[in-house]
């Protein structure tokens, strides 16, 4: 996994890249974007900026989430501590979780709850 200055520089660049995206994010895009943060220092200013830039894409997503998308989204937030940015992302994910009609497996539940620790 990346760490240190390389990771920090990449995270600093991401908000501008996210803001520039004009296409709607698919549910898979949202899940993978969140999942990609799972090794990052969730207390960092850079991760909070990425979450802020990601939020509109989550809010504009019109696709239904499948169970693995729910799981990936929540799992990716595992290292994030309580912040307004995390609360906003979680609030945006709630309707997708509620509308997910897939039966969750034990693995799905475990990964999802692991992300909320």
PDB file of C-alpha atoms in Angstrom:
ATOM      1  CA  UNK A   1       0.000   0.000   0.000  1.00  0.00           C
ATOM      2  CA  UNK A   2       1.083   3.537  -0.576  1.00  0.00           C
ATOM      3  CA  UNK A   3       1.965   5.698   2.344  1.00  0.00           C
ATOM      4  CA  UNK A   4       3.593   8.946   3.240  1.00  0.00           C
ATOM      5  CA  UNK A   5       4.141  11.756   0.764  1.00  0.00           C
ATOM      6  CA  UNK A   6       3.125   9.736  -2.305  1.00  0.00           C
ATOM      7  CA  UNK A   7      -0.285   8.939  -0.870  1.00  0.00           C
ATOM      8  CA  UNK A   8      -0.751  12.428   0.467  1.00  0.00           C
ATOM      9  CA  UNK A   9       0.076  13.989  -2.923  1.00  0.00           C
ATOM     10  CA  UNK A  10      -2.367  11.684  -4.690  1.00  0.00           C
ATOM     11  CA  UNK A  11      -5.125  12.461  -2.190  1.00  0.00           C
ATOM     12  CA  UNK A  12      -4.471  16.189  -2.547  1.00  0.00           C
ATOM     13  CA  UNK A  13      -4.982  15.918  -6.318  1.00  0.00           C
ATOM     14  CA  UNK A  14      -8.180  13.859  -6.172  1.00  0.00           C
ATOM     15  CA  UNK A  15     -10.750  16.495  -5.119  1.00  0.00           C
ATOM     16  CA  UNK A  16     -10.073  18.603  -8.212  1.00  0.00           C
ATOM     17  CA  UNK A  17     -10.302  15.493 -10.389  1.00  0.00           C
ATOM     18  CA  UNK A  18     -13.603  14.503  -8.769  1.00  0.00           C
ATOM     19  CA  UNK A  19     -15.038  17.994  -9.174  1.00  0.00           C
ATOM     20  CA  UNK A  20     -14.113  17.951 -12.876  1.00  0.00           C
ATOM     21  CA  UNK A  21     -16.020  14.712 -13.549  1.00  0.00           C
ATOM     22  CA  UNK A  22     -19.190  15.601 -15.445  1.00  0.00           C
ATOM     23  CA  UNK A  23     -20.537  12.100 -16.069  1.00  0.00           C
ATOM     24  CA  UNK A  24     -22.852  10.552 -13.504  1.00  0.00           C
ATOM     25  CA  UNK A  25     -21.243   7.974 -11.266  1.00  0.00           C
ATOM     26  CA  UNK A  26     -22.624   4.469 -11.472  1.00  0.00           C
ATOM     27  CA  UNK A  27     -23.319   2.613  -8.254  1.00  0.00           C
ATOM     28  CA  UNK A  28     -20.134   0.625  -8.894  1.00  0.00           C
ATOM     29  CA  UNK A  29     -18.170   3.884  -9.283  1.00  0.00           C
ATOM     30  CA  UNK A  30     -19.428   5.073  -5.900  1.00  0.00           C
ATOM     31  CA  UNK A  31     -18.632   1.771  -4.217  1.00  0.00           C
ATOM     32  CA  UNK A  32     -15.132   1.572  -5.640  1.00  0.00           C
ATOM     33  CA  UNK A  33     -14.375   5.219  -4.868  1.00  0.00           C
ATOM     34  CA  UNK A  34     -15.294   4.675  -1.224  1.00  0.00           C
ATOM     35  CA  UNK A  35     -13.531   1.314  -1.106  1.00  0.00           C
ATOM     36  CA  UNK A  36     -10.359   2.931  -2.390  1.00  0.00           C
ATOM     37  CA  UNK A  37     -10.081   4.898   0.830  1.00  0.00           C
ATOM     38  CA  UNK A  38      -9.917   1.825   3.078  1.00  0.00           C
ATOM     39  CA  UNK A  39      -6.158   2.101   3.714  1.00  0.00           C
ATOM     40  CA  UNK A  40      -6.014   5.870   3.989  1.00  0.00           C
ATOM     41  CA  UNK A  41      -5.703   7.854   7.194  1.00  0.00           C
ATOM     42  CA  UNK A  42      -9.327   8.826   7.672  1.00  0.00           C
ATOM     43  CA  UNK A  43      -8.401  11.626  10.041  1.00  0.00           C
ATOM     44  CA  UNK A  44      -6.472  13.474   7.376  1.00  0.00           C
ATOM     45  CA  UNK A  45      -7.551  16.721   5.799  1.00  0.00           C
ATOM     46  CA  UNK A  46      -6.921  15.130   2.393  1.00  0.00           C
ATOM     47  CA  UNK A  47      -9.377  12.258   2.936  1.00  0.00           C
ATOM     48  CA  UNK A  48     -12.014  14.666   4.223  1.00  0.00           C
ATOM     49  CA  UNK A  49     -11.536  16.776   1.066  1.00  0.00           C
ATOM     50  CA  UNK A  50     -11.940  13.666  -1.112  1.00  0.00           C
ATOM     51  CA  UNK A  51     -15.161  12.768   0.732  1.00  0.00           C
ATOM     52  CA  UNK A  52     -16.479  16.306   0.253  1.00  0.00           C
ATOM     53  CA  UNK A  53     -15.764  16.144  -3.481  1.00  0.00           C
ATOM     54  CA  UNK A  54     -17.233  12.628  -3.732  1.00  0.00           C
ATOM     55  CA  UNK A  55     -20.479  13.536  -1.957  1.00  0.00           C
ATOM     56  CA  UNK A  56     -22.257  15.178  -4.939  1.00  0.00           C
ATOM     57  CA  UNK A  57     -21.502  12.108  -7.054  1.00  0.00           C
ATOM     58  CA  UNK A  58     -23.106   9.872  -4.455  1.00  0.00           C
ATOM     59  CA  UNK A  59     -26.119  12.163  -4.193  1.00  0.00           C
ATOM     60  CA  UNK A  60     -26.588  12.232  -7.988  1.00  0.00           C
ATOM     61  CA  UNK A  61     -26.250   8.471  -8.472  1.00  0.00           C
ATOM     62  CA  UNK A  62     -29.512   7.026  -9.796  1.00  0.00           C
ATOM     63  CA  UNK A  63     -28.593   3.357  -9.856  1.00  0.00           C
ATOM     64  CA  UNK A  64     -29.671   0.835  -7.267  1.00  0.00           C
ATOM     65  CA  UNK A  65     -26.848  -0.520  -5.139  1.00  0.00           C
ATOM     66  CA  UNK A  66     -26.235  -4.236  -5.059  1.00  0.00           C
ATOM     67  CA  UNK A  67     -25.105  -5.820  -1.803  1.00  0.00           C
ATOM     68  CA  UNK A  68     -21.430  -5.770  -2.746  1.00  0.00           C
ATOM     69  CA  UNK A  69     -21.676  -2.050  -3.555  1.00  0.00           C
ATOM     70  CA  UNK A  70     -23.141  -1.338  -0.123  1.00  0.00           C
ATOM     71  CA  UNK A  71     -20.430  -3.465   1.451  1.00  0.00           C
ATOM     72  CA  UNK A  72     -17.606  -1.820  -0.515  1.00  0.00           C
ATOM     73  CA  UNK A  73     -18.887   1.671   0.233  1.00  0.00           C
ATOM     74  CA  UNK A  74     -19.019   1.127   3.971  1.00  0.00           C
ATOM     75  CA  UNK A  75     -15.854  -0.978   4.160  1.00  0.00           C
ATOM     76  CA  UNK A  76     -13.919   1.828   2.517  1.00  0.00           C
ATOM     77  CA  UNK A  77     -14.787   4.193   5.351  1.00  0.00           C
ATOM     78  CA  UNK A  78     -13.274   1.942   8.038  1.00  0.00           C
ATOM     79  CA  UNK A  79     -10.347   4.200   8.878  1.00  0.00           C
ATOM     80  CA  UNK A  80     -12.404   7.374   8.869  1.00  0.00           C
ATOM     81  CA  UNK A  81     -13.135   8.863  12.253  1.00  0.00           C
ATOM     82  CA  UNK A  82     -16.239  10.811  13.085  1.00  0.00           C
ATOM     83  CA  UNK A  83     -16.332  14.005  11.042  1.00  0.00           C
ATOM     84  CA  UNK A  84     -18.968  16.028   9.249  1.00  0.00           C
ATOM     85  CA  UNK A  85     -17.666  14.767   5.909  1.00  0.00           C
ATOM     86  CA  UNK A  86     -18.061  11.124   6.960  1.00  0.00           C
ATOM     87  CA  UNK A  87     -21.522  11.812   8.385  1.00  0.00           C
ATOM     88  CA  UNK A  88     -22.559  13.477   5.122  1.00  0.00           C
ATOM     89  CA  UNK A  89     -21.341  10.512   3.053  1.00  0.00           C
ATOM     90  CA  UNK A  90     -23.069   8.030   5.366  1.00  0.00           C
ATOM     91  CA  UNK A  91     -26.296  10.039   5.171  1.00  0.00           C
ATOM     92  CA  UNK A  92     -26.080  10.017   1.364  1.00  0.00           C
ATOM     93  CA  UNK A  93     -25.554   6.231   1.375  1.00  0.00           C
ATOM     94  CA  UNK A  94     -28.563   5.464   3.603  1.00  0.00           C
ATOM     95  CA  UNK A  95     -31.212   5.614   0.826  1.00  0.00           C
ATOM     96  CA  UNK A  96     -29.132   3.270  -1.325  1.00  0.00           C
ATOM     97  CA  UNK A  97     -28.777   0.813   1.543  1.00  0.00           C
ATOM     98  CA  UNK A  98     -32.507   0.977   2.249  1.00  0.00           C
ATOM     99  CA  UNK A  99     -33.398   0.357  -1.417  1.00  0.00           C
ATOM    100  CA  UNK A 100     -30.960  -2.526  -1.858  1.00  0.00           C
ATOM    101  CA  UNK A 101     -33.082  -5.615  -2.412  1.00  0.00           C
ATOM    102  CA  UNK A 102     -30.224  -8.124  -2.553  1.00  0.00           C
ATOM    103  CA  UNK A 103     -30.094 -10.630   0.282  1.00  0.00           C
ATOM    104  CA  UNK A 104     -26.988  -9.916   2.327  1.00  0.00           C
ATOM    105  CA  UNK A 105     -24.588 -12.743   3.038  1.00  0.00           C
ATOM    106  CA  UNK A 106     -22.626 -13.020   6.250  1.00  0.00           C
ATOM    107  CA  UNK A 107     -19.622 -11.647   4.379  1.00  0.00           C
ATOM    108  CA  UNK A 108     -21.612  -8.622   3.191  1.00  0.00           C
ATOM    109  CA  UNK A 109     -22.836  -7.866   6.692  1.00  0.00           C
ATOM    110  CA  UNK A 110     -19.366  -8.362   8.142  1.00  0.00           C
ATOM    111  CA  UNK A 111     -17.653  -6.098   5.630  1.00  0.00           C
ATOM    112  CA  UNK A 112     -20.325  -3.441   5.993  1.00  0.00           C
ATOM    113  CA  UNK A 113     -20.179  -3.391   9.777  1.00  0.00           C
ATOM    114  CA  UNK A 114     -16.377  -3.590   9.770  1.00  0.00           C
ATOM    115  CA  UNK A 115     -16.392  -0.336   7.862  1.00  0.00           C
ATOM    116  CA  UNK A 116     -18.446   1.320  10.574  1.00  0.00           C
ATOM    117  CA  UNK A 117     -16.120   0.536  13.447  1.00  0.00           C
TER     118      UNK A 117
END
